[in-house]
XYZ file of C-alpha atoms in Angstrom:
782
model
C 17.247 -11.562 -20.130
C 13.979 -13.487 -20.099
C 10.565 -11.991 -20.772
C 7.450 -14.036 -20.095
C 4.226 -13.509 -22.003
C 0.973 -15.409 -21.780
C 1.164 -16.595 -25.372
C 4.631 -18.072 -24.789
C 3.289 -21.086 -22.867
C 0.114 -22.523 -24.373
C -1.690 -25.088 -22.242
C -3.750 -28.146 -23.151
C -7.565 -27.895 -22.903
C -7.618 -30.010 -19.733
C -4.853 -27.951 -18.195
C -6.651 -24.763 -19.199
C -9.819 -25.944 -17.493
C -7.918 -26.710 -14.300
C -6.082 -23.424 -14.461
C -9.292 -21.499 -15.041
C -10.970 -23.111 -12.039
C -7.939 -22.455 -9.862
C -7.695 -18.882 -11.087
C -11.370 -18.266 -10.429
C -10.858 -19.302 -6.802
C -7.693 -17.202 -6.483
C -9.466 -14.222 -8.027
C -12.206 -14.621 -5.455
C -9.570 -14.542 -2.730
C -7.830 -11.623 -4.443
C -11.042 -9.589 -4.402
C -11.537 -10.343 -0.704
C -7.924 -9.333 0.019
C -8.438 -6.083 -1.889
C -11.648 -5.440 0.019
C -10.110 -6.141 3.421
C -6.961 -4.099 2.717
C -9.039 -1.160 1.503
C -11.373 -1.502 4.478
C -8.517 -1.523 6.993
C -7.423 1.904 5.741
C -10.998 3.123 5.301
C -11.969 2.249 8.873
C -8.885 3.979 10.298
C -9.693 7.202 8.455
C -13.455 7.313 7.911
C -14.986 5.257 10.743
C -12.739 5.272 13.806
C -13.081 8.426 15.918
C -10.198 10.858 15.463
C -9.924 13.107 18.504
C -6.587 14.716 17.557
C -7.597 15.867 14.095
C -4.282 14.629 12.677
C -4.637 12.655 9.453
C -4.248 8.926 10.052
C -3.333 8.050 6.483
C -2.700 4.809 4.674
C -2.188 3.713 1.092
C -5.172 2.145 -0.611
C -3.791 2.612 -4.143
C -0.364 1.165 -3.324
C -2.039 -1.795 -1.686
C -4.268 -2.390 -4.696
C -1.340 -2.534 -7.126
C 0.205 -5.391 -5.087
C -2.938 -7.400 -4.340
C -2.659 -9.870 -7.233
C 1.066 -10.399 -6.718
C 0.729 -11.030 -2.990
C -2.333 -13.245 -3.400
C -0.487 -15.394 -5.929
C 2.538 -15.637 -3.645
C 0.844 -16.507 -0.372
C -1.839 -18.809 -1.710
C 0.226 -20.707 -4.301
C 3.959 -20.161 -4.125
C 5.320 -19.586 -0.630
C 6.672 -22.350 1.576
C 7.198 -22.231 5.313
C 10.951 -21.775 4.873
C 10.533 -18.744 2.583
C 10.657 -15.165 3.836
C 9.118 -12.022 2.325
C 9.908 -8.337 2.667
C 6.647 -6.534 1.883
C 6.533 -3.152 0.173
C 5.871 -0.710 3.044
C 2.733 0.883 1.637
C 1.205 -2.538 0.997
C 1.081 -3.509 4.671
C -2.758 -3.640 4.672
C -2.540 -6.434 2.077
C -0.239 -8.402 4.378
C -2.660 -7.977 7.272
C -5.607 -8.980 5.089
C -3.845 -12.172 3.990
C -2.769 -13.001 7.532
C -6.371 -12.532 8.629
C -7.700 -14.901 5.952
C -5.230 -17.644 6.891
C -5.914 -17.290 10.602
C -2.726 -15.513 11.702
C -4.389 -12.238 12.740
C -7.292 -11.731 15.106
C -10.241 -9.753 13.750
C -9.968 -7.225 16.574
C -6.802 -5.805 15.011
C -8.377 -4.982 11.637
C -9.749 -1.749 13.074
C -6.450 -0.661 14.645
C -4.255 0.456 11.727
C -1.883 3.187 12.948
C -3.502 3.082 16.381
C -1.404 2.792 19.529
C -0.834 -0.909 20.181
C -2.411 -1.889 16.859
C -1.296 -2.538 13.312
C 1.798 -0.525 12.492
C 1.999 1.955 9.633
C 4.434 -0.350 7.845
C 5.254 -4.028 8.383
C 7.157 -4.597 11.620
C 8.458 -7.963 12.734
C 8.751 -6.749 16.335
C 5.666 -4.545 16.774
C 2.884 -5.932 14.586
C 0.516 -8.499 16.146
C 0.744 -10.729 13.053
C 3.778 -12.232 11.287
C 6.009 -9.926 9.250
C 9.280 -11.446 8.115
C 11.023 -8.112 7.653
C 10.419 -4.635 8.980
C 10.061 -2.210 6.099
C 9.212 1.458 5.777
C 12.539 3.201 5.411
C 13.035 3.426 1.668
C 15.527 0.923 0.270
C 16.353 -0.761 3.572
C 13.499 -3.228 3.814
C 13.913 -4.079 0.145
C 17.558 -5.066 0.532
C 17.193 -6.791 3.912
C 16.416 -10.225 2.380
C 19.775 -10.129 0.605
C 21.523 -9.902 3.944
C 18.993 -12.318 5.405
C 19.977 -14.874 2.769
C 23.643 -14.371 3.516
C 23.159 -14.656 7.277
C 21.021 -17.764 6.845
C 23.759 -19.388 4.811
C 26.274 -18.389 7.446
C 24.284 -20.168 10.157
C 24.382 -23.320 8.042
C 28.152 -23.405 8.523
C 27.546 -23.605 12.274
C 24.774 -26.179 12.271
C 25.711 -28.201 9.206
C 21.989 -28.370 8.404
C 20.781 -26.717 5.178
C 17.697 -24.630 5.894
C 17.459 -22.509 2.802
C 14.236 -20.948 1.524
C 13.647 -18.207 -0.978
C 14.045 -14.624 0.161
C 11.474 -12.432 -1.600
C 11.453 -8.640 -1.784
C 8.330 -6.865 -2.976
C 9.590 -3.528 -4.257
C 7.871 -0.490 -5.735
C 9.442 0.842 -8.916
C 9.871 4.321 -7.414
C 11.848 2.731 -4.549
C 14.472 1.762 -7.110
C 15.582 5.413 -7.040
C 17.134 4.764 -3.628
C 20.898 4.359 -3.910
C 20.986 1.655 -1.239
C 19.133 -0.617 -3.661
C 21.901 -0.548 -6.209
C 24.696 -0.689 -3.647
C 23.256 -4.039 -2.581
C 22.361 -5.355 -6.034
C 25.828 -4.604 -7.395
C 27.829 -6.116 -4.531
C 29.763 -9.064 -5.917
C 28.960 -11.214 -2.876
C 25.290 -11.271 -3.917
C 25.691 -12.973 -7.285
C 25.806 -16.506 -5.827
C 22.672 -16.122 -3.698
C 20.121 -17.862 -5.894
C 17.434 -17.851 -3.214
C 16.922 -14.101 -3.686
C 13.808 -13.158 -5.668
C 12.680 -9.565 -6.112
C 9.300 -8.654 -7.556
C 9.164 -5.080 -8.807
C 5.700 -3.525 -8.760
C 6.095 -1.478 -11.960
C 3.126 0.863 -11.604
C 5.070 3.872 -12.956
C 3.892 6.183 -10.178
C 5.581 7.812 -7.210
C 4.096 9.891 -4.418
C 3.504 13.024 -6.469
C 3.067 12.012 -10.090
C 3.315 9.559 -12.929
C 7.066 9.200 -13.330
C 7.884 9.937 -16.984
C 11.227 8.168 -17.192
C 10.692 4.853 -15.382
C 11.495 2.471 -18.224
C 11.419 -1.271 -17.723
C 14.154 -1.668 -20.321
C 16.587 0.383 -18.279
C 15.750 -1.508 -15.105
C 16.146 -4.825 -16.902
C 19.612 -3.866 -18.142
C 20.763 -2.729 -14.699
C 19.801 -5.989 -13.033
C 21.148 -8.037 -15.947
C 24.496 -6.243 -15.742
C 24.666 -7.183 -12.054
C 24.317 -10.866 -12.937
C 20.649 -11.271 -12.004
C 18.101 -13.281 -13.938
C 15.501 -10.868 -15.302
C 11.912 -11.964 -15.954
C 9.506 -9.339 -17.265
C 5.747 -9.904 -16.989
C 4.146 -7.263 -19.172
C 0.673 -8.320 -20.230
C -2.057 -10.590 -18.987
C -4.022 -13.269 -20.815
C -6.810 -11.017 -22.072
C -4.529 -8.353 -23.500
C -2.268 -11.001 -25.027
C -5.308 -12.564 -26.714
C -6.077 -9.236 -28.410
C -2.464 -8.871 -29.470
C -2.693 -12.279 -31.154
C -5.392 -10.952 -33.531
C -4.743 -9.108 -36.817
C -3.417 -5.681 -35.908
C -2.209 -7.016 -32.533
C 1.482 -6.449 -33.286
C 0.720 -2.770 -33.797
C -1.223 -2.652 -30.532
C 1.738 -4.186 -28.724
C 4.133 -1.647 -30.235
C 1.782 1.205 -29.435
C 1.460 0.277 -25.749
C 5.175 -0.430 -25.333
C 6.215 2.808 -27.037
C 3.813 5.233 -25.366
C 4.978 7.279 -22.387
C 3.985 6.381 -18.862
C 1.728 9.424 -18.424
C -0.089 8.733 -21.691
C -0.753 5.144 -20.678
C -1.955 6.193 -17.236
C -4.332 8.672 -18.881
C -5.960 5.826 -20.812
C -6.983 4.263 -17.517
C -9.081 7.334 -16.754
C -11.040 7.124 -20.028
C -14.522 5.833 -20.692
C -14.827 3.363 -23.567
C -15.601 5.943 -26.287
C -12.665 8.144 -25.343
C -10.387 5.110 -25.052
C -11.273 4.115 -28.621
C -10.242 7.585 -29.774
C -6.965 7.777 -27.838
C -5.607 4.228 -28.014
C -4.823 3.993 -31.775
C -2.635 7.102 -31.624
C -1.369 8.817 -34.765
C 1.397 6.451 -35.875
C 1.684 3.974 -38.723
C -0.243 1.336 -36.773
C -3.211 3.581 -35.941
C -5.552 2.220 -38.609
C -4.796 -1.402 -37.769
C -5.347 -0.763 -34.061
C -8.587 1.071 -34.761
C -9.847 -1.860 -36.840
C -8.810 -4.335 -34.147
C -10.563 -2.647 -31.241
C -13.656 -1.923 -33.345
C -14.526 -5.585 -32.994
C -14.088 -5.567 -29.194
C -16.977 -4.724 -26.900
C -16.619 -1.881 -24.390
C -16.337 -4.054 -21.282
C -13.631 -6.226 -22.824
C -11.692 -3.216 -24.092
C -11.781 -1.504 -20.682
C -10.698 -4.731 -18.980
C -7.944 -5.391 -21.522
C -6.204 -2.027 -21.101
C -5.952 -2.858 -17.374
C -4.893 -6.468 -17.931
C -1.204 -6.078 -17.181
C 0.980 -9.015 -16.176
C 1.131 -8.087 -12.507
C -2.636 -8.574 -12.304
C -2.804 -11.911 -14.130
C -2.480 -15.074 -12.025
C -1.360 -17.307 -14.864
C 1.273 -14.866 -16.125
C 2.709 -14.585 -12.610
C 2.567 -18.352 -12.124
C 4.657 -18.948 -15.230
C 7.128 -16.271 -14.161
C 7.677 -18.053 -10.847
C 8.202 -21.320 -12.732
C 11.075 -19.755 -14.688
C 13.104 -18.745 -11.620
C 16.699 -19.930 -11.824
C 17.762 -20.770 -8.288
C 21.459 -20.552 -9.151
C 21.490 -16.737 -9.172
C 19.340 -13.850 -7.916
C 16.152 -13.183 -9.842
C 14.103 -10.061 -10.420
C 10.555 -10.282 -11.741
C 9.428 -6.983 -13.245
C 5.649 -7.027 -13.121
C 3.660 -4.335 -14.922
C 0.811 -3.140 -12.686
C -1.755 -0.386 -12.310
C -1.596 1.682 -9.146
C -4.994 1.522 -7.492
C -6.029 -1.475 -9.631
C -9.687 -2.249 -9.084
C -10.397 0.928 -7.123
C -12.288 4.020 -8.318
C -9.032 5.989 -8.118
C -6.936 3.588 -10.222
C -4.364 5.241 -12.438
C -4.923 8.747 -11.098
C -1.566 10.581 -10.968
C -2.129 11.771 -7.373
C -3.674 8.605 -5.944
C -0.696 7.667 -3.770
C -2.192 8.863 -0.482
C -5.753 9.337 -1.701
C -8.584 7.783 0.287
C -11.846 6.492 -1.077
C -14.844 8.616 -0.173
C -17.789 7.021 1.601
C -19.635 6.901 -1.712
C -16.665 5.345 -3.543
C -16.252 2.799 -0.775
C -19.881 1.738 -1.121
C -19.441 1.520 -4.905
C -16.428 -0.746 -4.369
C -18.451 -2.966 -2.064
C -21.092 -3.370 -4.758
C -18.497 -4.060 -7.451
C -16.791 -6.730 -5.325
C -20.000 -8.243 -3.972
C -19.145 -7.255 -0.387
C -21.199 -5.842 2.455
C -19.987 -2.407 3.543
C -21.628 -2.814 6.962
C -20.146 -6.267 7.643
C -16.719 -5.896 6.147
C -14.600 -8.384 8.104
C -15.930 -11.728 6.816
C -13.769 -14.779 6.123
C -14.649 -17.497 3.609
C -16.819 -20.420 4.626
C -14.417 -23.230 5.642
C -15.760 -25.757 3.119
C -15.952 -23.331 0.183
C -13.249 -23.585 -2.515
C -11.732 -20.293 -1.344
C -11.938 -21.397 2.293
C -10.136 -24.644 1.467
C -7.382 -22.735 -0.346
C -6.961 -20.447 2.663
C -6.761 -23.432 5.008
C -4.233 -25.149 2.757
C -2.095 -22.003 2.685
C -2.239 -21.736 6.475
C -1.101 -25.358 6.826
C 1.633 -25.008 4.213
C 3.009 -21.807 5.771
C 2.920 -22.947 9.390
C 6.407 -22.699 10.851
C 7.808 -24.659 13.751
C 8.485 -22.666 16.890
C 11.949 -21.158 17.008
C 13.963 -22.841 19.746
C 16.604 -20.278 20.582
C 19.909 -21.742 21.654
C 21.376 -20.283 24.814
C 24.168 -17.952 23.665
C 27.637 -19.215 24.560
C 29.007 -17.593 27.665
C 31.150 -14.562 26.973
C 33.955 -13.950 29.505
C 34.032 -10.587 31.223
C 37.840 -10.318 31.362
C 40.583 -11.760 29.162
C 43.039 -11.553 32.037
C 45.713 -9.374 30.446
C 47.134 -6.112 31.773
C 48.687 -4.413 28.738
C 51.882 -2.401 29.089
C 53.863 -0.348 26.630
C 52.274 1.905 24.035
C 49.239 0.842 22.026
C 46.106 2.116 20.302
C 42.520 1.235 21.002
C 42.058 0.402 17.312
C 44.781 -2.249 17.428
C 43.268 -3.574 20.656
C 40.160 -4.750 18.793
C 41.945 -7.355 16.660
C 44.070 -8.459 19.607
C 40.994 -8.935 21.803
C 39.316 -11.108 19.175
C 42.423 -13.286 18.893
C 42.617 -13.635 22.676
C 38.954 -14.633 22.705
C 39.723 -17.655 20.508
C 42.073 -18.823 23.250
C 40.031 -17.931 26.330
C 36.520 -18.738 25.070
C 36.632 -20.677 21.777
C 32.879 -21.409 21.730
C 32.059 -17.725 21.969
C 34.776 -16.864 19.441
C 33.271 -19.327 16.940
C 30.075 -17.258 16.954
C 31.914 -14.027 16.119
C 31.591 -12.849 12.526
C 33.364 -9.669 11.490
C 32.269 -7.573 8.537
C 33.982 -4.644 6.859
C 33.546 -2.618 3.651
C 37.051 -3.157 2.265
C 38.780 -1.681 5.335
C 39.651 -4.803 7.315
C 43.419 -4.293 7.126
C 43.236 -0.580 7.950
C 41.042 -1.324 10.980
C 43.544 -3.864 12.342
C 41.659 -7.083 11.645
C 44.464 -8.731 9.655
C 45.596 -11.074 12.440
C 42.035 -12.158 13.153
C 41.359 -12.783 9.448
C 44.551 -14.801 9.061
C 43.391 -17.038 11.898
C 39.694 -17.530 11.113
C 39.563 -17.056 7.337
C 37.099 -15.286 5.060
C 33.557 -16.583 4.605
C 32.380 -17.450 1.115
C 29.749 -19.745 -0.336
C 32.488 -22.027 -1.694
C 36.199 -22.533 -1.081
C 38.463 -20.481 -3.303
C 42.187 -20.769 -3.786
C 44.435 -18.153 -2.200
C 46.951 -17.507 -4.948
C 49.211 -15.553 -2.567
C 49.408 -18.211 0.160
C 53.039 -18.928 -0.787
C 54.054 -15.260 -1.147
C 56.295 -14.491 1.831
C 55.695 -10.748 1.576
C 51.909 -11.086 1.833
C 50.902 -10.402 5.437
C 47.112 -10.619 5.092
C 46.068 -14.035 3.779
C 42.681 -14.061 2.036
C 41.622 -17.678 2.592
C 37.999 -17.934 1.452
C 35.913 -20.889 2.619
C 32.429 -21.595 4.000
C 33.837 -21.893 7.530
C 35.472 -18.429 7.464
C 34.406 -15.840 10.022
C 35.050 -12.581 8.206
C 32.790 -11.195 5.466
C 34.112 -8.506 3.179
C 31.762 -6.262 1.218
C 32.392 -3.458 -1.203
C 32.731 0.138 -0.066
C 29.109 0.729 0.920
C 28.373 1.473 4.547
C 24.643 0.829 4.154
C 25.390 -2.728 3.037
C 27.659 -3.231 6.028
C 25.075 -2.309 8.634
C 22.341 -4.106 6.719
C 24.357 -7.299 6.904
C 25.375 -7.027 10.571
C 21.758 -6.239 11.455
C 20.567 -9.444 9.786
C 23.449 -11.460 11.245
C 22.316 -10.052 14.578
C 18.768 -11.323 14.046
C 19.595 -14.992 13.413
C 18.922 -15.884 17.054
C 15.261 -14.899 16.651
C 14.867 -16.053 13.039
C 16.560 -19.429 13.179
C 17.595 -19.959 16.778
C 21.333 -19.505 16.166
C 23.171 -16.745 18.001
C 25.925 -14.838 16.258
C 28.122 -12.013 17.497
C 28.382 -9.724 14.442
C 31.007 -6.976 14.585
C 31.295 -4.448 11.767
C 34.259 -2.114 11.348
C 33.911 1.198 9.561
C 35.796 4.477 9.424
C 34.254 6.599 12.145
C 33.681 9.639 9.870
C 31.308 7.450 7.848
C 29.279 6.128 10.765
C 26.656 8.813 10.222
C 26.156 7.588 6.659
C 25.351 4.156 8.055
C 23.415 5.261 11.111
C 19.911 5.439 9.647
C 19.888 1.893 8.205
C 21.652 0.548 11.309
C 19.028 2.231 13.491
C 16.342 0.613 11.366
C 18.069 -2.723 11.842
C 17.812 -2.276 15.602
C 14.132 -1.380 15.231
C 13.697 -4.663 13.378
C 15.336 -6.648 16.170
C 18.912 -6.929 14.886
C 21.603 -6.875 17.580
C 25.131 -6.101 16.445
C 28.322 -4.209 17.253
C 29.553 -1.363 15.061
C 33.142 -0.209 15.535
C 34.010 3.265 14.271
C 37.735 3.687 13.816
C 39.851 5.776 13.481
C 37.949 8.678 14.945
C 37.882 12.369 15.728
C 40.225 15.207 14.917
C 42.911 12.981 16.409
C 43.077 11.670 12.856
C 44.764 14.990 12.257
C 46.761 14.509 9.037
C 43.653 13.257 7.181
C 42.013 16.681 7.354
C 38.493 17.829 8.118
C 36.734 15.456 5.717
C 37.917 12.475 7.769
C 37.526 13.951 11.256
C 34.325 12.849 12.977
C 32.652 15.317 15.344
C 29.125 14.156 16.234
C 29.600 10.406 16.663
C 30.335 10.466 20.444
C 26.717 11.433 21.119
C 25.277 8.405 19.319
C 24.975 6.507 22.572
C 22.956 9.346 24.088
C 20.422 9.376 21.295
C 20.148 5.939 19.669
C 17.558 3.576 21.213
C 18.589 -0.014 21.995
C 22.269 0.819 21.649
C 25.159 0.925 24.091
C 28.020 3.231 23.208
C 31.604 3.143 24.407
C 34.703 5.207 23.721
C 37.452 3.391 25.600
C 40.763 5.080 26.353
C 42.985 2.050 26.976
C 43.470 -1.448 25.583
C 42.002 -3.097 28.655
C 38.981 -0.797 28.413
C 38.464 -1.999 24.827
C 38.528 -5.615 25.960
C 36.118 -5.075 28.823
C 33.633 -2.997 26.849
C 33.774 -5.289 23.812
C 33.059 -8.343 25.941
C 30.247 -6.518 27.744
C 28.732 -5.549 24.391
C 28.966 -9.133 23.118
C 27.206 -10.286 26.279
C 24.177 -8.204 25.249
C 23.768 -9.844 21.825
C 21.540 -12.661 20.680
C 18.889 -12.624 23.371
C 15.500 -11.104 24.227
C 15.993 -7.584 25.504
C 19.530 -7.452 24.130
C 21.146 -4.348 22.692
C 23.470 -3.333 19.916
C 26.667 -1.436 20.654
C 28.868 1.214 19.081
C 32.576 1.419 19.934
C 34.543 4.516 18.936
C 38.250 3.711 18.674
C 41.391 5.695 17.898
C 44.776 5.290 16.205
C 46.489 7.497 18.784
C 49.267 5.609 20.607
C 48.824 5.875 24.394
C 51.091 4.694 27.194
C 49.096 1.865 28.759
C 50.670 2.381 32.157
C 48.527 5.522 32.442
C 45.532 3.224 32.936
C 46.881 2.290 36.352
C 44.891 -0.965 36.390
C 44.753 -2.251 40.007
C 46.680 -5.458 40.669
C 44.365 -6.667 43.415
C 41.725 -8.964 41.795
C 38.824 -7.372 43.665
C 39.984 -3.864 42.842
C 40.519 -4.869 39.204
C 36.976 -6.235 39.030
C 35.659 -3.014 40.559
C 37.454 -1.030 37.858
C 36.065 -3.308 35.157
C 32.505 -2.833 36.393
C 32.958 0.920 36.403
C 34.396 0.886 32.882
C 31.423 -1.132 31.653
C 28.976 1.116 33.563
C 30.304 4.317 31.992
C 33.146 5.986 33.943
C 35.943 5.607 36.478
C 38.329 7.822 38.465
C 41.696 7.833 36.736
C 43.482 10.355 38.967
C 42.201 10.660 42.495
C 43.129 13.430 44.931
C 42.172 13.845 48.581
C 40.330 17.163 48.236
C 39.731 18.076 44.591
C 39.231 21.716 43.650
C 38.321 21.014 40.051
C 37.314 17.928 38.131
C 38.626 17.179 34.636
C 36.305 14.797 32.816
C 37.653 13.316 29.609
C 37.162 10.443 27.235
C 39.131 8.296 24.799
C 42.147 9.770 23.037
C 42.333 12.913 25.208
C 43.189 11.085 28.426
C 46.937 11.923 28.152
C 46.174 15.651 27.734
C 43.805 15.576 30.722
C 46.395 13.871 32.939
C 49.105 16.268 31.797
C 46.840 19.232 32.588
C 46.137 17.849 36.066
C 49.869 17.504 36.741
C 50.508 21.104 35.664
C 47.646 22.346 37.815
C 49.119 20.507 40.785
C 52.393 22.362 40.211
C 50.358 25.567 40.643
C 48.716 24.332 43.830
C 45.377 23.387 42.215
C 44.240 19.837 42.963
C 42.499 18.338 39.941
C 40.731 15.003 39.853
C 40.610 13.242 36.458
C 37.615 11.132 35.494
C 37.644 8.906 32.436
C 34.230 8.494 30.812
C 33.702 5.378 28.720
C 29.982 5.783 27.950
C 28.130 9.119 28.107
C 24.957 7.263 27.168
C 25.069 4.969 30.193
C 25.804 7.894 32.502
C 22.824 9.789 31.095
C 20.593 6.737 31.606
C 21.819 6.521 35.203
C 20.999 10.197 35.737
C 17.534 9.733 34.251
C 16.952 6.747 36.530
C 18.029 8.738 39.575
C 15.486 11.391 38.624
C 12.707 8.848 38.251
C 12.682 9.059 34.442
C 14.110 5.602 33.793
C 14.456 2.230 35.431
C 18.178 1.518 35.039
C 20.837 1.381 37.766
C 22.334 4.621 39.080
C 25.084 3.293 41.350
C 27.838 4.496 39.007
C 26.921 8.107 39.808
C 27.297 7.472 43.522
C 30.780 6.051 43.020
C 32.155 8.474 40.442
C 30.180 11.669 41.097
C 29.440 11.643 44.865
C 27.684 14.793 46.021
C 30.118 15.385 48.898
C 33.008 15.725 46.418
C 31.206 17.963 43.948
C 33.491 20.607 42.447
C 33.540 22.675 39.235
C 34.059 20.625 36.072
C 36.046 20.902 32.881
C 34.933 18.388 30.269
C 37.117 17.749 27.247
C 36.379 15.436 24.366
C 37.513 14.767 20.799
C 33.994 15.394 19.549
C 31.158 17.837 20.097
C 31.298 19.290 23.641
C 27.558 18.835 24.267
C 28.218 15.090 24.645
C 29.557 15.569 28.171
C 27.890 18.887 29.032
C 25.035 17.215 30.944
C 27.451 15.826 33.550
C 27.595 19.106 35.456
C 23.882 18.671 36.136
C 24.526 15.583 38.256
C 25.553 17.781 41.172
C 24.676 21.184 39.653
C 28.244 22.466 39.486
C 29.747 25.155 37.234
C 31.362 23.767 34.091
C 33.458 24.529 31.047
C 32.878 22.181 28.120
C 35.717 21.787 25.638
C 35.383 19.924 22.368
C 35.101 20.126 18.601
C 32.288 22.194 17.136
C 33.655 23.249 13.737
C 35.157 21.559 10.736
C 38.823 20.703 11.125
C 41.808 20.829 8.851
C 44.929 18.807 8.219
C 47.954 19.124 10.487
C 49.807 17.325 13.228
C 47.905 16.370 16.385
C 49.267 19.186 18.545
C 48.317 21.865 16.015
C 44.850 20.462 15.444
C 44.166 20.069 19.173
C 45.287 23.654 19.725
C 43.060 24.855 16.867
C 39.999 23.282 18.504
C 40.939 24.208 22.072
C 41.279 20.648 23.385
C 45.029 20.663 24.018
C 46.654 20.610 27.436
C 47.035 24.397 27.590
C 43.320 24.872 26.907
C 42.383 22.404 29.655
C 44.649 24.176 32.152
C 43.202 27.591 31.263
C 39.633 26.329 31.590
C 40.395 24.796 34.990
C 41.993 28.012 36.252
C 38.972 29.978 35.018
C 36.795 27.753 37.193
C 38.875 28.754 40.237
C 38.181 32.458 39.819
């Protein structure tokens, strides 16, 4: 591990003079950034009218702790090809910097957390100024640049043109408590990504308190064990100069050994009290007391605040030490609220400066509280630095390539018995034959479940992506069926068992069209019971503009022998509730192909959507699909499948309608046949997407703008009859369908935890077996 300190790198007198002049200009900019960031929050809470009475909020202290770090990055270090994920609560600093370099109009500075204005946290799709990554959900924004680096490298294999910049994450130390952080840091695929640089804002505070056990040493060891370069920036130039004096070694030991709360308390002391508290009661107390006795009050108060994260030169030398052959973390000691009246206070996280404190800050910074939005004069040293930064960071317009055309039909009509899970791998292989250009843009990702989600054939054909080619030591083993051929041209990426990493990666792979103009079709496979674990970060990926396909398989209580822990219940309703996401649960192989291709056709374009496919390991006779042979009739069926539903068993005058989905199609058809034997005509409808049907219903009612034709074809009012819905999932997923024509309904499904057993027993336990469907249909006849 490497630790930088100011005294480690002495400079020549001429160099010191140049550095001092440069630092003076940067400090002038830093003060203006602090002022603007504080003012953005102040205006939103203390100036702008608040008619609702609900607190607007904002984070002045969190912004202040990052001001030096972000000023040093934007005005000295960043290049146009670099990308930065900004700590969520420091978004006002980002807006202040963008304003100073001309990338944000002044009119937005008064709109923090206002409808149509600056977002609460950085958003690359909703903010009016540039934000490389959307952040705000703890741990997700921090890790996104890891997956951004990987996806950027992947696009290089398509273009052959290196376009690599550094991927920075600005992370609060309290955010390191989030497990997603360490899932990403520890993944073995990350160790070769030398463009990753994290800067940890080590201010030792969380939302509620000074955190007693945040120790830089522990954090250093964790990153070092994961193969990262560790650079620690503890103290600034002024404090280091004191530590170089007689008694300075004791002062260093005293500060390093004291607890976080004790150190934070020193920041709240006047000079006299600081002189009493700082020496402590240890062996070095006398030496420290003698040392600080010769230091004037102003210098002593400044020195105790002069941590490395607030010293331009210390940060500059840390950046110079970055080893681009492996990931780097810079641990920068900071003070939360640095430079503000509330600095170091244990409850300053959401605190707001009072009017009086704000005016005091203006005086301290040399600003005008009544004219707070000033930029630097263009010809001033600070103005020239801002202009140079704007020129250096200007990026060429992204020219998005037109996505390759995705076919709508692969032309096969499967027969025999097959599962929808197996259909996924087969469809991808067929795509390489039917549409090779589209297939080349497919990248599959799995968390160590590729073989058990039937991707083996696809992986054998396209290979596994890696930063360099690696030998497959089992390529000559005749009993090895899955060949792990790793090379930069591979199209499958394997991660460790961490669902958050999976969806983080597919989300970034699904954003390459808007970041770098290269469309990919990312498809992640995951066990369906674990989709909910991944849903929040995947949802955040969609919010940030990522478009991807997530395949949950195997699913439901149909996975009977695995028991209740591996039987998903709520996932079928994802499509009803998740914005910007299609959802399909196909019943047959051909349905998988059609819905997969339709989902791919929505990726990599403005207004595109992600998709979730819920697949099963239940073998089903494919002849039950009764796919029409006539080309026009086949195309009509395909359009219905893609739109959300189709009639699987039609009768002339139905008395009851059985609506089913996915794995329960055979039970629904068997129930209809038994009802017919009793003189009850039952129509069977196969739903492929409850979400699309709900959108159609909303549109029909004037609450949406989507098409509603599927309802006219599948649920015509003149054929409205009582319904029985049955699903391997929670029954509420299909319960809304009876409202299309306001018919009576019985809704069968899974609403309690399951248990192990064979399929028939488990279906019977949950009341979704054929007998239960028949009974429910007969009840509707009474």
